[in-house]
C-alpha cells in the first residue's frame, strides 16, 4: 500500500513538473533567443579584445539567466583559463563541458562538443601529455565522422594532433601519415568549397604545426614536403581579397626560418643560410618569438656568435613580456643562452648565466610549487562553487514545483517527508564521497606535482650533459649517463681548448635534487677552468676551493680529470678520490691504471693542493672512466658486478669502438641485474687513440 502511494505521488509530481516546465519555456522562447544572441555578442567582443577576465565575468552572469547552455558556458570558461595559463582550471571546465554534451545529437551541442574536444586535445598536446591527447581526440573524431561532422576545422585540427602525438610516441608511421594526409585533404576540400582567407589561414596553421613537430623531432626529410605545402598555402592566402598583408609577412618569415632549419639539418648549408637571410629581412625577426625561432637554426648551424647576439636582448624581452624566472624559462631560454655564449667563446657571459641559473634554480622550483598550489586551490574552490551552484539550481526548481502544486497540499507534504528522508541519506553519502574524493585528490595532486618538478629538473640536468662528442682525427670518444632516480649526481663532460682535449667524470655524494645541483655547479666550474687552459691539478684545486666554501651540507664529489695533448699524445690527469680508470693497449690487454696520487674528494676541506700525474698514450690505447654504479651494480641476490667482469668484457670487445664498448657494458649490467632495480647512477666515458 505504501509503495503504491509513493508511486502515485511520484507520477503526480512528474506530471505537474512537466506542465510547469513546458508552460514556462514556451512563452519565453523569443526572449531566450534574444538573451542568447546578446550573451554571444558580448563574449565574442571580449574574445576579440583578448579580455579573458571579462569573458569569465560575462559567462558567470549570463549562465544563471539561461544565456548559455552548460556546454557553451564550459567552452568559454575553459578557453579563458587556458589563455591565462591556468591548465587545471581549463581542463576542469572542458571535461565538464564534454560530459554535458557528449550524448547529444543537437546541432548546437555537436558544435560545442567539437570545439571543446579540439581545445582539450590541444591543451594536452602542448603539455606533452600525448597519451591523454590521443584518448581524447581518437574517439572524438570517430564520433564526429559517424555523425557526418568531419568537414569542420576542429575535426581537421584533431587529426593533426593525432598524427603529431603518434609520431612523438613512436607509433606506426603509416598511422601518422594517414592522419596527417587526411587532415591536409580535408583542408583542401574546405578551401575549394569556401575559398576565403580564413580557410587558407586554418590550413596554414595546421601545416605549420605539422612542420614544427617534425623539426622538433629532427626528422628534416619529412619536414620538407610539409614546408613546401606551407609555401603553397601562403601564396594562395595572399591572392584572397580579405587577406591581411601583415599575417602573410609573418607566415613567410616563419616559413623561411623553418626551411633554414630543415636544410641545415639535411646538410644543405648554403641554401639554409640564404633562407635565414630572407628571414632576417622580416619584421617578425625583431620580435621575441622570432629571436627564439632564429636561435634554433643558429644553434643547429653552429653559428654561435650570431646566436649569442640574438640572446643579448633576452632579459629585456622577458621583462617586456612579464615572464617570470621559472623552470620552463630556465629550460627554454637561459640554458640556451648559456650554451650559445659558451660555444661563442664569451666565457664571462656564459659564466654569469650559469651562476644565475645556479642561484635561481631553487627559487624557480619554489615558484613552480607555489603557482601550482595556487592553481590547485582555485580548482578546488571552483569545484565547490560548481557543486553549490548545482544545489542552488535544484532548490530553485523545487521551489517552483511547490508553488505549482499548491492545490495538492496533502501530496506535497507526503512528498516533502519522503524527499527529506531520501535527501538526508543522499547528503550523508555525498559528504562521505566528498571526503574520500578530497583525500584521494590531495594525494594524487601532490604526486603529480612532484613527478612534474622532477621531470623538468631531469630535463634541465640532462641538457647540461653533452651528447655530441668531439670529431677529432685519431680520437674516438663516447660517454653515457643513466641516473638511478629522476635526477642524479653523476657527471661527465669534455671541452677542446686549442690542441688540448679536456674530459672528466665524477660522482657526487648523495642522490636526488641536491646532488644534481652540486653536479651542475661542478660541471660548469670544470668547463670554465678548462677554457682558461688550467691543468687538471689546478682545476681540482680551484674547484675544491669554490665547492668547500659555505658547504654546510658536507657534500663532495669524486672526480677523475684529464687533459690530452692532441699533438704530443701526452695525457695529464688528476684523480680526486675517484675509481682508477681501466687502461688498455693495442694488443687488447686491459688493467687498472696505477694511480699514485689519489688526492681527496673535492669539496670537503679547503686549502688543499691537488697533485697531478702524466703519461704517454700511444696509438691503440683505450681508457675507460666510470663511476661505482658500474662495478657495484647488484642483482637480486645482492651480488656485485665486480671489477674483474669489466676487464673480461672489455678484453672480449677490444677491437670495437668506444660507443660499442659502453653499450656492451650497459647491456651486460642490465643482464646481470636480472630485473633488480638500479641501485646507483651509472656513468661511463671511453677514450681511445686510433690510427685514423
XYZ file of C-alpha atoms in Angstrom:
692
model
C 0.000 0.000 0.000
C 2.784 2.383 0.983
C 4.724 1.625 -2.231
C 1.631 2.247 -4.401
C 1.033 5.569 -2.655
C 4.613 6.672 -3.263
C 4.345 5.735 -6.953
C 1.150 7.791 -7.277
C 2.841 10.752 -5.597
C 5.873 10.496 -7.889
C 3.707 10.291 -11.015
C 1.686 13.322 -9.954
C 4.801 15.309 -9.208
C 6.397 14.479 -12.559
C 3.190 15.473 -14.385
C 2.985 18.844 -12.594
C 6.685 19.475 -13.062
C 6.468 18.807 -16.829
C 3.444 21.046 -17.163
C 5.170 23.885 -15.335
C 8.356 23.480 -17.360
C 6.588 23.463 -20.728
C 4.315 26.372 -19.891
C 7.257 28.412 -18.561
C 9.528 27.791 -21.559
C 7.055 28.150 -24.384
C 6.065 31.726 -23.689
C 9.666 32.908 -23.302
C 11.327 31.283 -26.335
C 11.798 34.615 -28.138
C 13.185 36.208 -25.004
C 15.542 33.260 -24.565
C 16.801 33.628 -28.155
C 17.369 37.372 -27.646
C 19.311 36.668 -24.447
C 21.437 34.037 -26.212
C 22.347 36.453 -29.025
C 23.209 39.209 -26.554
C 25.401 36.875 -24.493
C 27.209 35.543 -27.580
C 27.862 39.064 -28.941
C 29.297 40.384 -25.677
C 31.530 37.360 -25.079
C 32.765 37.446 -28.677
C 33.681 41.122 -28.285
C 35.702 40.265 -25.161
C 37.324 37.411 -27.120
C 38.437 39.792 -29.890
C 39.880 42.170 -27.271
C 41.671 39.253 -25.539
C 39.964 40.286 -22.279
C 39.827 36.854 -20.672
C 38.752 38.092 -17.238
C 35.775 39.801 -18.920
C 34.822 36.519 -20.629
C 34.643 34.788 -17.233
C 32.555 37.614 -15.737
C 30.096 37.578 -18.671
C 29.648 33.799 -18.669
C 29.111 33.726 -14.889
C 26.500 36.489 -15.258
C 24.585 35.103 -18.247
C 24.581 31.393 -17.377
C 22.098 31.616 -14.459
C 19.761 33.658 -16.717
C 19.814 30.992 -19.427
C 22.053 32.942 -21.812
C 24.404 29.971 -22.192
C 23.917 26.232 -22.147
C 26.086 24.197 -19.770
C 28.326 23.044 -22.639
C 28.760 26.516 -24.199
C 29.489 28.106 -20.810
C 32.162 25.498 -20.078
C 33.713 26.033 -23.530
C 34.215 29.777 -22.957
C 35.343 29.404 -19.339
C 37.872 26.740 -20.329
C 39.129 28.946 -23.175
C 39.598 31.952 -20.869
C 41.502 29.995 -18.219
C 43.638 28.312 -20.896
C 44.714 31.698 -22.271
C 45.576 32.785 -18.711
C 47.876 29.683 -18.426
C 45.727 28.028 -15.740
C 45.867 24.491 -17.123
C 43.981 22.689 -14.366
C 41.054 25.146 -14.432
C 40.793 24.941 -18.225
C 40.925 21.147 -18.104
C 38.228 21.070 -15.374
C 35.752 23.180 -17.371
C 36.371 21.455 -20.693
C 35.936 17.991 -19.201
C 32.711 19.208 -17.517
C 31.532 20.621 -20.859
C 32.301 17.368 -22.711
C 30.260 15.421 -20.151
C 27.328 17.820 -20.666
C 27.085 17.388 -24.478
C 28.761 14.070 -25.366
C 25.444 12.175 -25.637
C 23.550 14.905 -27.502
C 22.964 14.974 -31.274
C 21.636 18.539 -31.235
C 23.415 20.631 -33.891
C 24.495 23.334 -31.433
C 25.701 20.748 -28.895
C 27.724 18.972 -31.608
C 29.482 22.251 -32.459
C 30.248 22.753 -28.767
C 31.453 19.138 -28.475
C 33.808 19.528 -31.449
C 35.142 22.839 -30.141
C 35.841 21.560 -26.621
C 37.373 18.280 -27.849
C 39.707 20.250 -30.143
C 40.718 22.707 -27.397
C 41.262 19.981 -24.789
C 43.340 17.904 -27.209
C 45.499 20.938 -27.981
C 45.957 21.665 -24.267
C 47.109 18.108 -23.520
C 49.426 18.101 -26.553
C 51.025 21.405 -25.521
C 51.729 19.979 -22.056
C 53.296 16.857 -23.710
C 50.542 14.589 -22.374
C 50.422 12.742 -25.694
C 48.627 9.616 -24.481
C 45.887 11.715 -22.842
C 45.530 13.766 -26.022
C 45.055 10.596 -28.103
C 42.470 9.260 -25.639
C 40.524 12.484 -26.147
C 40.969 13.006 -29.908
C 40.581 9.488 -31.344
C 37.041 8.769 -30.003
C 36.018 12.394 -30.660
C 36.988 12.235 -34.361
C 35.313 8.838 -34.720
C 32.083 10.205 -33.228
C 32.131 13.356 -35.394
C 32.796 11.276 -38.518
C 29.940 8.879 -37.742
C 27.579 11.882 -37.401
C 28.763 13.493 -40.659
C 30.609 16.316 -38.870
C 34.023 15.558 -40.370
C 34.419 18.698 -42.521
C 34.999 21.224 -39.720
C 38.308 22.864 -38.790
C 38.021 21.352 -35.290
C 37.863 17.836 -36.735
C 40.828 18.571 -39.001
C 42.890 20.036 -36.165
C 42.292 16.918 -34.073
C 43.551 14.741 -36.941
C 46.755 16.809 -36.930
C 47.099 16.463 -33.156
C 46.588 12.701 -33.511
C 49.352 12.452 -36.128
C 51.779 14.584 -34.112
C 51.111 12.669 -30.878
C 51.526 9.323 -32.659
C 54.891 10.442 -34.065
C 56.058 11.681 -30.639
C 55.120 8.322 -29.083
C 56.926 6.399 -31.853
C 53.781 4.706 -33.165
C 53.400 3.349 -36.708
C 54.481 5.782 -39.455
C 51.531 4.595 -41.536
C 49.059 5.673 -38.849
C 50.788 9.036 -38.519
C 50.937 9.645 -42.286
C 47.293 8.625 -42.748
C 46.094 11.043 -40.037
C 48.126 13.963 -41.385
C 47.265 13.330 -45.055
C 43.555 13.071 -44.197
C 43.808 16.397 -42.340
C 45.533 18.073 -45.300
C 42.977 16.718 -47.779
C 40.147 17.964 -45.561
C 41.708 21.446 -45.507
C 41.999 21.491 -49.323
C 38.394 20.332 -49.736
C 37.220 23.074 -47.368
C 39.223 25.685 -49.315
C 37.550 24.559 -52.574
C 34.119 24.967 -51.012
C 34.985 28.183 -49.130
C 37.825 29.991 -50.990
C 38.403 32.700 -48.393
C 41.412 33.930 -46.423
C 40.118 32.330 -43.211
C 40.051 28.904 -44.882
C 43.663 29.292 -46.011
C 44.665 30.579 -42.582
C 43.256 27.480 -40.848
C 45.146 25.262 -43.297
C 48.384 27.264 -42.817
C 48.139 26.848 -39.034
C 47.636 23.090 -39.389
C 50.531 22.559 -41.813
C 52.771 24.835 -39.691
C 52.083 22.645 -36.639
C 52.983 19.514 -38.620
C 56.229 21.068 -39.925
C 57.240 22.248 -36.449
C 56.525 18.803 -34.994
C 58.925 17.104 -37.446
C 61.570 19.811 -36.939
C 61.450 19.313 -33.167
C 61.858 15.559 -33.719
C 64.847 16.166 -36.000
C 63.110 14.419 -38.926
C 64.105 17.021 -41.534
C 63.271 14.875 -44.571
C 59.627 14.621 -43.511
C 59.511 18.314 -42.630
C 60.480 19.473 -46.153
C 57.350 18.301 -48.064
C 55.127 19.930 -45.456
C 57.096 23.172 -45.738
C 56.522 23.105 -49.499
C 52.787 22.765 -48.840
C 53.032 25.619 -46.348
C 54.505 27.941 -49.010
C 51.743 26.989 -51.479
C 49.053 27.784 -48.908
C 50.623 31.177 -48.083
C 50.679 32.026 -51.809
C 47.008 31.076 -52.039
C 46.212 33.176 -48.959
C 47.845 36.273 -50.458
C 45.580 36.056 -53.525
C 42.383 36.368 -51.457
C 40.603 39.732 -51.259
C 40.254 39.540 -47.468
C 43.920 38.576 -46.871
C 45.937 40.595 -44.330
C 49.440 41.575 -45.543
C 50.881 41.568 -42.001
C 49.696 37.994 -41.430
C 51.168 36.839 -44.753
C 54.501 38.559 -43.961
C 54.698 36.788 -40.602
C 53.936 33.387 -42.142
C 56.584 33.853 -44.862
C 59.066 34.686 -42.118
C 58.086 31.570 -40.184
C 58.372 29.505 -43.368
C 61.887 30.814 -44.100
C 63.273 30.090 -40.618
C 61.698 26.608 -40.630
C 63.142 25.985 -44.107
C 66.583 27.159 -42.956
C 66.431 24.744 -40.038
C 65.372 21.805 -42.250
C 68.010 22.494 -44.924
C 70.729 22.827 -42.282
C 69.651 19.521 -40.759
C 69.973 17.890 -44.194
C 73.459 19.361 -44.713
C 72.486 21.992 -47.346
C 74.292 24.800 -45.559
C 74.383 27.435 -48.329
C 70.678 27.109 -49.068
C 69.924 27.193 -45.351
C 71.943 30.387 -44.925
C 70.043 32.017 -47.810
C 66.685 31.121 -46.214
C 67.928 32.576 -42.927
C 68.919 35.832 -44.641
C 65.381 36.072 -46.029
C 64.016 35.559 -42.517
C 66.239 38.339 -41.100
C 64.628 40.847 -43.514
C 61.219 40.362 -41.882
C 59.622 42.349 -39.071
C 58.946 39.050 -37.294
C 62.705 38.610 -36.798
C 62.678 41.573 -34.377
C 60.059 40.000 -32.059
C 60.700 37.770 -29.039
C 59.165 34.777 -30.816
C 61.254 35.477 -33.918
C 64.502 35.645 -31.919
C 63.684 32.324 -30.271
C 62.966 30.601 -33.602
C 66.149 32.071 -35.067
C 68.237 30.627 -32.235
C 67.033 27.106 -33.080
C 68.536 27.408 -36.568
C 71.709 29.187 -35.449
C 72.449 26.537 -32.815
C 71.944 23.784 -35.379
C 74.238 25.591 -37.842
C 76.904 26.186 -35.201
C 76.703 29.962 -35.735
C 77.335 30.629 -32.082
C 78.326 34.288 -32.415
C 75.055 35.166 -34.190
C 73.083 33.108 -31.698
C 74.799 34.871 -28.795
C 73.952 38.246 -30.358
C 70.283 37.205 -30.569
C 70.278 36.369 -26.876
C 71.778 39.721 -25.794
C 68.289 41.237 -25.523
C 66.719 38.141 -23.923
C 66.444 39.631 -20.421
C 64.879 42.799 -21.826
C 62.379 40.753 -23.860
C 61.455 38.583 -20.882
C 60.932 41.714 -18.782
C 58.786 43.275 -21.514
C 56.546 40.231 -21.674
C 56.391 39.918 -17.883
C 57.854 36.395 -17.875
C 58.991 35.047 -14.506
C 62.250 33.196 -13.874
C 60.588 29.761 -13.948
C 61.782 26.220 -14.587
C 60.317 26.398 -18.088
C 62.199 29.638 -18.835
C 65.455 28.147 -17.482
C 64.978 25.159 -19.765
C 63.820 27.017 -22.886
C 65.785 30.283 -22.679
C 68.551 30.566 -20.085
C 70.222 27.209 -20.790
C 70.233 28.067 -24.479
C 71.778 31.462 -23.699
C 74.480 29.737 -21.648
C 75.197 27.224 -24.419
C 75.494 29.742 -27.263
C 77.706 32.135 -25.291
C 79.972 29.304 -24.154
C 80.389 27.973 -27.681
C 80.818 31.502 -28.999
C 83.794 31.882 -26.657
C 82.100 34.527 -24.492
C 83.270 32.911 -21.281
C 82.403 35.772 -18.921
C 78.808 35.924 -20.157
C 78.458 32.120 -20.057
C 79.819 32.012 -16.521
C 77.431 34.793 -15.444
C 74.459 32.929 -16.956
C 75.472 29.632 -15.316
C 75.828 31.310 -11.925
C 72.441 32.995 -12.420
C 70.851 29.615 -13.203
C 72.509 28.034 -10.159
C 71.411 30.864 -7.858
C 67.828 30.980 -9.097
C 67.079 27.308 -9.745
C 65.973 26.723 -6.171
C 63.689 29.790 -6.192
C 62.294 28.729 -9.588
C 61.327 25.333 -8.141
C 59.711 27.110 -5.180
C 57.871 29.458 -7.552
C 56.630 26.491 -9.593
C 55.330 24.796 -6.469
C 53.650 27.991 -5.298
C 51.962 28.584 -8.674
C 50.682 25.020 -8.836
C 49.427 25.266 -5.256
C 47.509 28.464 -6.060
C 46.002 26.929 -9.178
C 45.146 23.767 -7.256
C 43.376 25.818 -4.593
C 41.488 27.736 -7.281
C 40.415 24.493 -8.979
C 39.232 23.067 -5.664
C 37.322 26.274 -4.867
C 35.710 26.255 -8.318
C 34.625 22.626 -7.860
C 32.943 23.613 -4.603
C 31.265 26.592 -6.303
C 30.019 24.401 -9.164
C 28.608 21.903 -6.671
C 26.915 24.727 -4.728
C 25.532 26.193 -7.964
C 24.031 22.856 -8.940
C 22.482 22.530 -5.495
C 21.012 26.066 -5.737
C 19.600 25.222 -9.144
C 17.940 22.086 -7.756
C 16.474 24.040 -4.824
C 15.060 26.708 -7.160
C 13.400 24.027 -9.276
C 11.819 22.568 -6.175
C 10.536 25.954 -5.018
C 8.825 26.455 -8.392
C 7.416 22.973 -8.160
C 5.965 23.657 -4.705
C 4.250 26.842 -5.971
C 2.703 24.962 -8.904
C 1.434 22.194 -6.659
C -0.408 24.368 -4.152
C -3.653 22.528 -4.999
C -2.330 19.182 -3.873
C -1.106 20.096 -0.384
C -1.503 16.632 1.066
C 0.558 15.014 -1.679
C 3.114 17.802 -1.329
C 3.506 17.099 2.401
C 3.964 13.402 1.741
C 6.463 14.251 -0.984
C 8.425 16.547 1.327
C 8.606 13.902 4.048
C 9.748 11.206 1.629
C 12.204 13.541 -0.054
C 13.573 14.704 3.284
C 14.439 11.161 4.262
C 15.995 10.376 0.912
C 17.805 13.717 0.911
C 19.342 13.027 4.320
C 20.740 9.733 3.081
C 21.991 11.376 -0.117
C 23.649 14.224 1.792
C 25.398 11.748 4.068
C 26.524 9.695 1.085
C 27.619 12.881 -0.707
C 29.566 14.035 2.361
C 31.316 10.680 2.705
C 32.118 10.594 -1.008
C 33.381 14.183 -0.950
C 35.704 13.435 1.985
C 37.120 10.373 0.239
C 37.483 12.285 -3.020
C 39.336 15.171 -1.357
C 41.775 12.756 0.292
C 42.405 10.967 -2.992
C 42.761 14.262 -4.878
C 45.293 15.652 -2.381
C 47.415 12.504 -2.636
C 47.220 12.393 -6.439
C 47.918 16.116 -6.854
C 50.992 16.027 -4.622
C 52.364 13.011 -6.504
C 51.716 14.590 -9.925
C 53.316 17.870 -8.848
C 56.422 16.131 -7.530
C 56.743 13.998 -10.681
C 56.359 17.104 -12.870
C 59.051 19.015 -10.958
C 61.455 16.076 -11.039
C 60.809 15.556 -14.759
C 61.663 19.200 -15.503
C 64.735 19.002 -13.233
C 65.863 15.836 -15.079
C 65.421 17.577 -18.469
C 67.488 20.527 -17.218
C 70.215 18.228 -15.860
C 70.394 16.032 -18.986
C 70.536 19.154 -21.200
C 73.773 20.091 -19.403
C 75.367 16.728 -20.280
C 76.910 16.756 -23.805
C 75.507 14.211 -26.253
C 77.515 15.190 -29.344
C 81.125 14.037 -28.993
C 84.217 15.760 -30.436
C 85.107 14.956 -34.019
C 88.898 14.884 -33.769
C 91.091 12.884 -36.127
C 92.709 9.978 -34.311
C 90.383 10.199 -31.281
C 87.321 8.058 -30.534
C 85.240 9.191 -27.534
C 81.802 8.230 -26.230
C 80.028 8.561 -22.875
C 76.737 7.592 -21.242
C 74.908 8.585 -18.023
C 71.918 6.660 -16.584
C 70.553 8.173 -13.319
C 69.122 5.723 -10.752
C 66.371 8.231 -9.911
C 64.702 11.067 -11.808
C 67.785 13.188 -11.180
C 71.238 12.054 -10.138
C 74.647 13.182 -9.000
C 76.969 11.655 -11.613
C 78.608 13.863 -14.219
C 80.810 13.753 -17.286
C 81.811 16.449 -19.750
C 84.574 17.446 -22.147
C 85.967 20.550 -23.846
C 88.538 21.232 -26.550
C 90.898 24.159 -25.954
C 93.309 24.675 -28.853
C 95.390 21.456 -29.044
C 94.203 20.228 -25.648
C 91.177 17.955 -25.159
C 89.834 18.107 -21.604
C 87.447 15.491 -20.215
C 86.334 14.307 -16.789
C 83.941 12.063 -14.895
C 82.569 12.497 -11.371
C 80.270 11.114 -8.691
C 78.545 13.462 -6.200
C 77.733 12.184 -2.716
C 74.018 11.542 -2.244
C 71.224 11.478 -4.824
C 68.215 13.474 -5.948
C 67.866 17.238 -6.464
C 70.654 18.351 -4.017
C 73.151 16.068 -5.767
C 72.019 17.303 -9.191
C 72.546 20.953 -8.156
C 76.033 20.145 -6.804
C 76.741 18.249 -10.044
C 75.661 21.279 -12.128
C 77.990 23.627 -10.229
C 80.928 21.199 -10.514
C 80.329 20.706 -14.249
C 80.171 24.424 -15.004
C 83.249 25.069 -12.864
C 85.248 22.415 -14.722
C 84.290 23.803 -18.145
C 85.103 27.376 -17.115
C 88.545 26.433 -15.752
C 89.289 24.245 -18.775
C 88.512 27.167 -21.085
C 91.136 29.108 -19.130
C 93.730 26.418 -20.005
C 94.307 25.194 -16.427
C 95.975 21.827 -15.790
C 93.902 19.005 -14.220
C 95.572 19.533 -10.826
C 94.874 23.284 -10.942
C 91.269 22.619 -11.968
C 90.794 20.277 -9.000
C 92.431 22.776 -6.617
C 90.256 25.681 -7.791
C 87.074 23.581 -7.788
C 87.805 22.395 -4.253
C 88.269 25.979 -3.066
C 84.926 27.011 -4.582
C 82.858 23.990 -3.517
C 84.216 23.676 0.044
C 83.296 27.278 0.803
C 79.952 27.504 2.706
C 79.352 23.767 2.156
C 77.042 23.344 5.145
C 75.555 20.073 3.861
C 79.018 18.489 3.688
C 78.571 17.364 0.084
C 81.552 16.339 -2.046
C 82.363 14.968 -5.480
C 84.972 12.438 -6.574
C 86.425 13.288 -9.985
C 88.954 11.991 -12.488
C 90.135 14.929 -14.635
C 92.172 14.514 -17.848
C 93.920 16.806 -20.346
C 95.128 15.135 -23.569
C 97.673 16.854 -25.845
C 96.408 16.114 -29.372
C 99.820 16.816 -30.945
C 102.181 15.195 -28.437
C 99.951 12.255 -27.457
C 100.614 13.096 -23.801
C 97.909 12.639 -21.115
C 97.975 14.701 -17.909
C 95.462 13.685 -15.219
C 94.438 14.275 -11.606
C 92.494 11.759 -9.512
C 90.348 13.364 -6.764
C 89.259 10.321 -4.770
C 87.684 8.550 -7.776
C 87.877 4.954 -9.035
C 91.069 4.449 -11.069
C 90.235 4.053 -14.780
C 90.910 0.957 -16.875
C 93.698 1.311 -19.452
C 94.293 -0.926 -22.484
C 96.936 -1.221 -25.206
C 96.910 -2.066 -28.934
C 97.200 -5.803 -28.141
C 93.868 -5.756 -26.287
C 95.370 -6.166 -22.812
C 93.498 -4.264 -20.093
C 94.369 -3.412 -16.492
C 93.659 -0.733 -13.906
C 95.739 2.435 -14.188
C 98.353 2.615 -11.419
C 97.376 5.971 -9.873
C 99.989 7.109 -7.351
C 98.348 10.387 -6.301
C 94.729 9.663 -5.314
C 94.108 13.030 -3.582
C 90.955 13.788 -1.546
C 87.441 14.199 -2.949
C 86.572 17.759 -3.965
C 84.515 19.922 -1.615
C 85.430 18.546 1.834
C 88.421 20.568 3.012
C 89.591 23.991 1.802
C 93.193 24.978 1.054
C 94.166 21.592 -0.470
C 96.744 21.499 -3.270
C 95.939 18.680 -5.676
C 98.750 16.754 -7.370
C 98.563 15.524 -10.950
C 100.367 12.872 -12.998
C 101.081 12.304 -16.677
C 101.747 9.513 -19.148
C 102.025 8.762 -22.869
C 99.028 7.303 -24.722
C 100.338 5.565 -27.872
C 98.127 4.635 -30.812
C 95.772 1.793 -29.913
C 95.406 2.892 -26.278
C 91.932 2.736 -24.722
C 90.876 4.306 -21.388
C 87.567 3.684 -19.584
C 86.461 6.114 -16.846
C 83.423 5.038 -14.808
C 81.516 5.591 -11.552
C 80.833 2.933 -8.937
C 77.346 2.414 -10.379
C 79.119 0.004 -12.769
C 81.285 -2.215 -10.568
C 78.797 -2.071 -7.639
C 75.682 -2.887 -9.700
C 73.719 -5.575 -7.812
C 71.414 -8.415 -8.813
C 68.519 -9.812 -6.786
C 70.932 -11.793 -4.582
C 72.863 -8.556 -3.791
C 75.911 -9.839 -5.693
C 78.012 -7.080 -7.257
C 79.014 -6.857 -10.903
C 82.669 -6.507 -9.887
C 85.820 -5.148 -11.491
C 87.001 -8.472 -12.994
C 83.856 -8.709 -15.087
C 84.557 -5.242 -16.516
C 88.069 -6.307 -17.560
C 86.771 -9.533 -19.126
C 84.089 -7.805 -21.176
C 86.481 -5.097 -22.427
C 89.021 -7.740 -23.412
C 86.389 -9.587 -25.456
C 85.416 -6.301 -27.190
C 88.985 -4.970 -27.614
C 88.695 -4.231 -31.337
C 85.394 -2.356 -31.095
C 84.652 1.386 -30.895
C 84.245 3.439 -27.716
C 80.473 3.516 -28.173
C 80.226 -0.243 -28.768
C 82.189 -0.972 -25.572
C 79.974 1.305 -23.453
C 76.750 -0.089 -24.967
C 78.047 -3.631 -24.318
C 78.787 -2.763 -20.665
C 75.321 -1.224 -20.230
C 73.650 -4.294 -21.735
C 75.754 -6.680 -19.645
C 74.987 -4.878 -16.354
C 71.282 -4.898 -17.231
C 71.502 -8.638 -17.888
C 73.443 -9.139 -14.643
C 70.804 -7.331 -12.539
C 68.124 -9.787 -13.740
C 65.383 -7.191 -13.352
C 66.594 -5.848 -9.994
C 66.189 -2.079 -9.529
C 69.211 0.079 -10.402
C 70.822 0.970 -7.065
C 73.111 3.826 -8.157
C 73.763 6.246 -11.025
C 75.737 4.586 -13.846
C 78.128 6.776 -15.857
C 80.928 5.721 -18.248
C 83.329 7.542 -20.593
C 85.543 5.693 -23.102
C 88.532 7.402 -24.774
C 90.804 5.758 -27.346
C 93.655 6.790 -29.649
C 93.114 5.340 -33.128
C 95.164 5.008 -36.318
C 92.965 7.320 -38.377
